[in-house]
Tab-separated table of C-alpha atoms in Angstrom:
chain	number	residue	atom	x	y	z
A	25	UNK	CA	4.778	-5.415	9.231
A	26	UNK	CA	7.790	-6.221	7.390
A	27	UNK	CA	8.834	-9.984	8.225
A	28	UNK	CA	12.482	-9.821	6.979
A	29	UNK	CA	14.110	-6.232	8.129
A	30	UNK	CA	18.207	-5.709	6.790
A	31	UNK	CA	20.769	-3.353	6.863
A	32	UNK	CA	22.375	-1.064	5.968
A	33	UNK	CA	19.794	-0.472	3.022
A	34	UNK	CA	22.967	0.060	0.947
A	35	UNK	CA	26.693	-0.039	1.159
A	36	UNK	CA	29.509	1.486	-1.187
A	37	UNK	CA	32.490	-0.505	0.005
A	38	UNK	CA	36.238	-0.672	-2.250
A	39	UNK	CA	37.029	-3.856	-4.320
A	40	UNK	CA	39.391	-5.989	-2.035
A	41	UNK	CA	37.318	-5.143	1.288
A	42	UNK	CA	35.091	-6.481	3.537
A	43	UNK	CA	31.840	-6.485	4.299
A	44	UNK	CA	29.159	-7.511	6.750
A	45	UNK	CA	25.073	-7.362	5.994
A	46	UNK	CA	22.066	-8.021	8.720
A	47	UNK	CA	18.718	-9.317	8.646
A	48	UNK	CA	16.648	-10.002	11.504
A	49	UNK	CA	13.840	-12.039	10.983
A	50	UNK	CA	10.303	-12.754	12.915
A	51	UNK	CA	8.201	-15.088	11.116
A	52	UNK	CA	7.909	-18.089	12.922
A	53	UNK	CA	7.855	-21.049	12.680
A	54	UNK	CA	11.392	-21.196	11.660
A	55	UNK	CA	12.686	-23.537	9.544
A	56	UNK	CA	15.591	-22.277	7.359
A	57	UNK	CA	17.246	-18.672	6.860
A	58	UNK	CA	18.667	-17.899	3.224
A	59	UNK	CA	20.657	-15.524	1.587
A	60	UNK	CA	20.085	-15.044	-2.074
A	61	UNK	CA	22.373	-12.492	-4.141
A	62	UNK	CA	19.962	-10.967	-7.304
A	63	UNK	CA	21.919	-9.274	-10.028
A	64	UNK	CA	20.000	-5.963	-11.243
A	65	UNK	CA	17.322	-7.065	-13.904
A	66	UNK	CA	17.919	-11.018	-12.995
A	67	UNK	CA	16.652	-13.681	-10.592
A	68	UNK	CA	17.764	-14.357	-7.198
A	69	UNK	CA	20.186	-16.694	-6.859
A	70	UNK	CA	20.681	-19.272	-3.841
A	71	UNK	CA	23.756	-18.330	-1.717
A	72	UNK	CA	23.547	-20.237	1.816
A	73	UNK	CA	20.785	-21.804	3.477
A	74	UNK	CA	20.793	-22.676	7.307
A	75	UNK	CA	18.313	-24.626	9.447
A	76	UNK	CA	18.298	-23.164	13.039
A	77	UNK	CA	21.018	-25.635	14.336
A	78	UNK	CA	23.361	-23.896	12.177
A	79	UNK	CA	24.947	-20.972	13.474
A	80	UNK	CA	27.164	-20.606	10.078
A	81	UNK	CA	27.854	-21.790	6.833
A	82	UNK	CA	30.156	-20.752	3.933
A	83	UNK	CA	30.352	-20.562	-0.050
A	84	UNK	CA	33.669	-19.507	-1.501
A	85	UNK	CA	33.762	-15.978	0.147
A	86	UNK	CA	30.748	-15.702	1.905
A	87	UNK	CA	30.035	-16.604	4.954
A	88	UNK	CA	26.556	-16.320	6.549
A	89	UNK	CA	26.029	-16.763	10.806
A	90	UNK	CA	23.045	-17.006	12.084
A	91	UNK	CA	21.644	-16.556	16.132
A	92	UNK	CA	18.119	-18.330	16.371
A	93	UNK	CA	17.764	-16.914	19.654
A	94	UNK	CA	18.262	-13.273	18.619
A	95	UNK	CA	16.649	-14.447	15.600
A	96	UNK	CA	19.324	-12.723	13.775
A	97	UNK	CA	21.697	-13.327	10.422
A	98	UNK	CA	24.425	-11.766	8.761
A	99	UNK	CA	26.209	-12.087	5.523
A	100	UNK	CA	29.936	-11.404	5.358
A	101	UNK	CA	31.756	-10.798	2.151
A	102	UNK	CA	35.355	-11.377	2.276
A	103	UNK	CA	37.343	-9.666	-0.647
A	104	UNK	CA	34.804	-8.133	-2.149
A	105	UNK	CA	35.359	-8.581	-6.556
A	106	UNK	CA	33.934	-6.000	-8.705
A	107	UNK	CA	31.272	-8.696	-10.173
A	108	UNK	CA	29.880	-8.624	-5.718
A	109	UNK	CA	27.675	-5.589	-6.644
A	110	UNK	CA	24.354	-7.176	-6.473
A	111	UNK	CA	21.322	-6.734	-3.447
A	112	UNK	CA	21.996	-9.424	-0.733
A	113	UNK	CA	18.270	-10.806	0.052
A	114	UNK	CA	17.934	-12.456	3.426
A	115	UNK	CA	14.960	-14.802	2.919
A	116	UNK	CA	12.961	-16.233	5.787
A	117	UNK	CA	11.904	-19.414	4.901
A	118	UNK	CA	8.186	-20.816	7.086
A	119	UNK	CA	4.905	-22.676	6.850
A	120	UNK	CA	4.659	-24.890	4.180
A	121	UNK	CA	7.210	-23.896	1.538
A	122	UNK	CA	7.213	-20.503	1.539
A	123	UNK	CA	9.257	-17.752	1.561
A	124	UNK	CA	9.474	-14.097	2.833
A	125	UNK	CA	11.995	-11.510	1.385
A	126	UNK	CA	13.502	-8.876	2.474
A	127	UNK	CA	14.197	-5.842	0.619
A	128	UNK	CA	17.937	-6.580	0.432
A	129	UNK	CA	20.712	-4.979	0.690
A	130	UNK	CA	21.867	-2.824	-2.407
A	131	UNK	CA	26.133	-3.120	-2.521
A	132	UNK	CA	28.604	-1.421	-4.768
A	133	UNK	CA	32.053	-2.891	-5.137
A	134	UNK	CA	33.836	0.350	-6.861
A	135	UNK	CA	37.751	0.046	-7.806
B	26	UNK	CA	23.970	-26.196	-15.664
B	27	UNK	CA	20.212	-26.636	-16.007
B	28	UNK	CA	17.906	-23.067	-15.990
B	29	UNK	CA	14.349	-22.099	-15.492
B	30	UNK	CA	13.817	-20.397	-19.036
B	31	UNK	CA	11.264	-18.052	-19.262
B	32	UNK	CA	9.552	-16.419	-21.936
B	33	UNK	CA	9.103	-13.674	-23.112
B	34	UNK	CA	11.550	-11.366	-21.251
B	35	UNK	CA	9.562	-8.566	-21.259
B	36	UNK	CA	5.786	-8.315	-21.974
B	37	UNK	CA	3.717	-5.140	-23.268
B	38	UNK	CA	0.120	-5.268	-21.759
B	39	UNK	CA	-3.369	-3.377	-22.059
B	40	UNK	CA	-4.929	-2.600	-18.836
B	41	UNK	CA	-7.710	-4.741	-18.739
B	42	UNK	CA	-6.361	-7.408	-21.386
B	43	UNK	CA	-4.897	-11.273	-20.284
B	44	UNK	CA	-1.932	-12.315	-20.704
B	45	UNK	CA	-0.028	-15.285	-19.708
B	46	UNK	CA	3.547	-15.786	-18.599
B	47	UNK	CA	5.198	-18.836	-19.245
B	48	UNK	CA	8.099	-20.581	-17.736
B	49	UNK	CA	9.909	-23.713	-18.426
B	50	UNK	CA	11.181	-25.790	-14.902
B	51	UNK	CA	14.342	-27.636	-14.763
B	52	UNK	CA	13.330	-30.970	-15.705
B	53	UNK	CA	13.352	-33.207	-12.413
B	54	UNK	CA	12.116	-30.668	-10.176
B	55	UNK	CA	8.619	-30.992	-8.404
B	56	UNK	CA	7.773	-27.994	-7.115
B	57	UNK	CA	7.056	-24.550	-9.041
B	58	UNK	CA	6.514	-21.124	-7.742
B	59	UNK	CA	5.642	-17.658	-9.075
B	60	UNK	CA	7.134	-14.791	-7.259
B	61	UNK	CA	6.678	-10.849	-8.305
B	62	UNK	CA	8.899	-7.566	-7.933
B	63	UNK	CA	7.171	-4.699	-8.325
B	64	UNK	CA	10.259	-2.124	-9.669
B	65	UNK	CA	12.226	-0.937	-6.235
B	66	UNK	CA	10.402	-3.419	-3.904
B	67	UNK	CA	11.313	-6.770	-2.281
B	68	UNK	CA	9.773	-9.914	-3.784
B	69	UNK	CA	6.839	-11.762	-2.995
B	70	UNK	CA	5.474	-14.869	-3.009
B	71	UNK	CA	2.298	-15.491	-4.717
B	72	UNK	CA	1.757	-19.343	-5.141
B	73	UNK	CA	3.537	-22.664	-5.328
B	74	UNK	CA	2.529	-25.724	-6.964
B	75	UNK	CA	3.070	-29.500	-6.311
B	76	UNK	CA	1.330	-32.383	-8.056
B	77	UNK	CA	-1.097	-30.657	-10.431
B	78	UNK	CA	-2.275	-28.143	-7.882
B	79	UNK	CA	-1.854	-25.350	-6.200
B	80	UNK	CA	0.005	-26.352	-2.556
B	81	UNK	CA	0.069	-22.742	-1.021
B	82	UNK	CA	-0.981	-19.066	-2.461
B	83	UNK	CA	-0.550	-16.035	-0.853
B	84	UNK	CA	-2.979	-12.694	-0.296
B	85	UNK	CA	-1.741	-11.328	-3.799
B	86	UNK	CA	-2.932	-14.329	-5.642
B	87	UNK	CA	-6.625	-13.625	-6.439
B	88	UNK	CA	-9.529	-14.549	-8.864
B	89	UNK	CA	-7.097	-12.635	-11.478
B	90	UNK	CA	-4.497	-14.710	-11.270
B	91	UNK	CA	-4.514	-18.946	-12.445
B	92	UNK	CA	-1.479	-20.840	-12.850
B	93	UNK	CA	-1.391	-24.194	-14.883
B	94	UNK	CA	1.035	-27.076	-15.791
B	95	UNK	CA	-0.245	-27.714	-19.589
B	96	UNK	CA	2.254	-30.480	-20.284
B	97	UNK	CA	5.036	-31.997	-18.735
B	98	UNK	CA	7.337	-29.029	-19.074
B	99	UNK	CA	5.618	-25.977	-19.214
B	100	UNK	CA	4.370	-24.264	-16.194
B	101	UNK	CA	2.269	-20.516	-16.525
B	102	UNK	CA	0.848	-18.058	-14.502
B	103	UNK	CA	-2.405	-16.256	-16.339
B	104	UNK	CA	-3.536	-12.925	-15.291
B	105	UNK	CA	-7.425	-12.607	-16.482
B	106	UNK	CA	-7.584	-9.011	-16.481
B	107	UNK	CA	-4.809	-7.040	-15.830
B	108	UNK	CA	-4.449	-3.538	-14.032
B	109	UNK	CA	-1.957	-0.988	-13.687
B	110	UNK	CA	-0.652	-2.048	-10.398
B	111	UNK	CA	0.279	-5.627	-11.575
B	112	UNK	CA	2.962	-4.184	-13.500
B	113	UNK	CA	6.106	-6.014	-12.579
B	114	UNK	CA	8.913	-8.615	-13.020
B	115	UNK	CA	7.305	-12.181	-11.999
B	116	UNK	CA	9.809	-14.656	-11.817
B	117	UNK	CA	9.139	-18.814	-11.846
B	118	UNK	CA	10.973	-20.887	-9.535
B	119	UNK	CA	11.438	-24.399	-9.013
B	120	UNK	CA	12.908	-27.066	-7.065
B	121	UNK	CA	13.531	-31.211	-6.646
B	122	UNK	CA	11.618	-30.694	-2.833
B	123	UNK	CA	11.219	-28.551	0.129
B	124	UNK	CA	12.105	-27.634	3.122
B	125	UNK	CA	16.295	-27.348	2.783
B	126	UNK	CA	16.042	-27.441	-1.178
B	127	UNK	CA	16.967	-24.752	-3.032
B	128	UNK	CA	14.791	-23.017	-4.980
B	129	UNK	CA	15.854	-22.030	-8.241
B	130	UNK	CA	15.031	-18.824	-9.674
B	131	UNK	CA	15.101	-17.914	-14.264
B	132	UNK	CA	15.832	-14.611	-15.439
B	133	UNK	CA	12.016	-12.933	-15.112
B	134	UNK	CA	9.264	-11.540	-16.967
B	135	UNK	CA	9.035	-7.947	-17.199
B	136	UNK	CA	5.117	-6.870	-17.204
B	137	UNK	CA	4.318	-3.394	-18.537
B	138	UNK	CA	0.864	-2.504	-18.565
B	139	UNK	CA	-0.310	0.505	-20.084
């Protein structure tokens, strides 16, 4: 069973829009919900991170939200650039440092 | 901007034969981690390491697979006898802590095995 589920698998959107990515998580316990972006053929990179008494946090032009409750996150994009197409990983982090991936979400910025 | 280097970028196995991946932390972190991404798939944990040991591994990490801190910067992941299905990028991660630290991620190794 697939701890970290997101959505859509993958988006063509045009350079200058928005976008919005989910994840819902499961694993429990909680303790922190991250969003890496991973550049085809490179290594993730560290976006936002949020403990479950943060219901959003932003870096430059994205903005992440997250419902502990619902045990849902997104990841908005605002603006998208050319240099946005990546996969969006929402990352589940639990237990004693460790970390469960999604699949990611697979966007195209096109001009 | 400090990196985890690792080396080499892409490695050309033998079903069967060792190899060893090697990866380079940035320098004040504590904790190290080896992750794989089998081609199309998400990525997976497979074990961190704190204070000369192993702190947590997951299912994937068996008998076949050793990691080791050989000197104060180096930090590899060995892979006794590899198989088809191991082929793979395996990335090394590290960071100053846990829990909200971030865990940075270098570029990957690319294991083919033939």
């Amino acid at each position: 069973k697939n701890q970290v589920e997101q959505s859509p698998q993958s988006l063509i959107i045009l350079e200058g829009k928005n976008c919005t990515l989910q994840c819902n998580y499961t694993v429990s316990p909680f303790s922190n919900l991250r969003w890496y972006k991973q550049d085809t053929g490179r290594g993730p990179v560290s976006l936002t991170i949020m403990t479950f008494s943060e219901n959003t946090k932003s870096n430059g032009r994205y903005t992440a939200t997250l419902d502990a409750d619902t045990k849902q996150s997104s990841l908005h994009i605002t603006a998208s650039q050319l240099s946005d197409s990546a996969s969006y990983i929402c990352v589940d982090f639990y237990g004693n440092n460790r970390l469960a991936f999604g699949k990611g979400n697979q966007v195209v910025v096109i001009p | 901007e400090p990196e985890v280097t690792q080396t080499p970028s892409h490695q050309v196995t033998q079903m069967g034969q060792e190899v060893i991946l090697r990866c380079v932390p940035i320098s004040n972190h504590l904790y190290f981690y080896w992750y794989r991404q089998i081609l199309g798939q998400k990525v997976e944990f497979l074990v961190s390491f704190y204070n000369n040991e192993i702190s947590e591994k997951s299912e994937i990490f068996d008998d076949q697979f050793s990691v080791e801190r050989p000197d104060g910067s180096n930090f590899t992941l060995k892979i006794r006898s590899t198989k088809l299905e191991d082929s793979a990028m395996y990335f090394c991660a590290s960071s100053e802590g846990v829990g909200e630290n971030i865990q940075y991620f270098g570029a990957g190794t690319r294991l083919s095995v033939l």
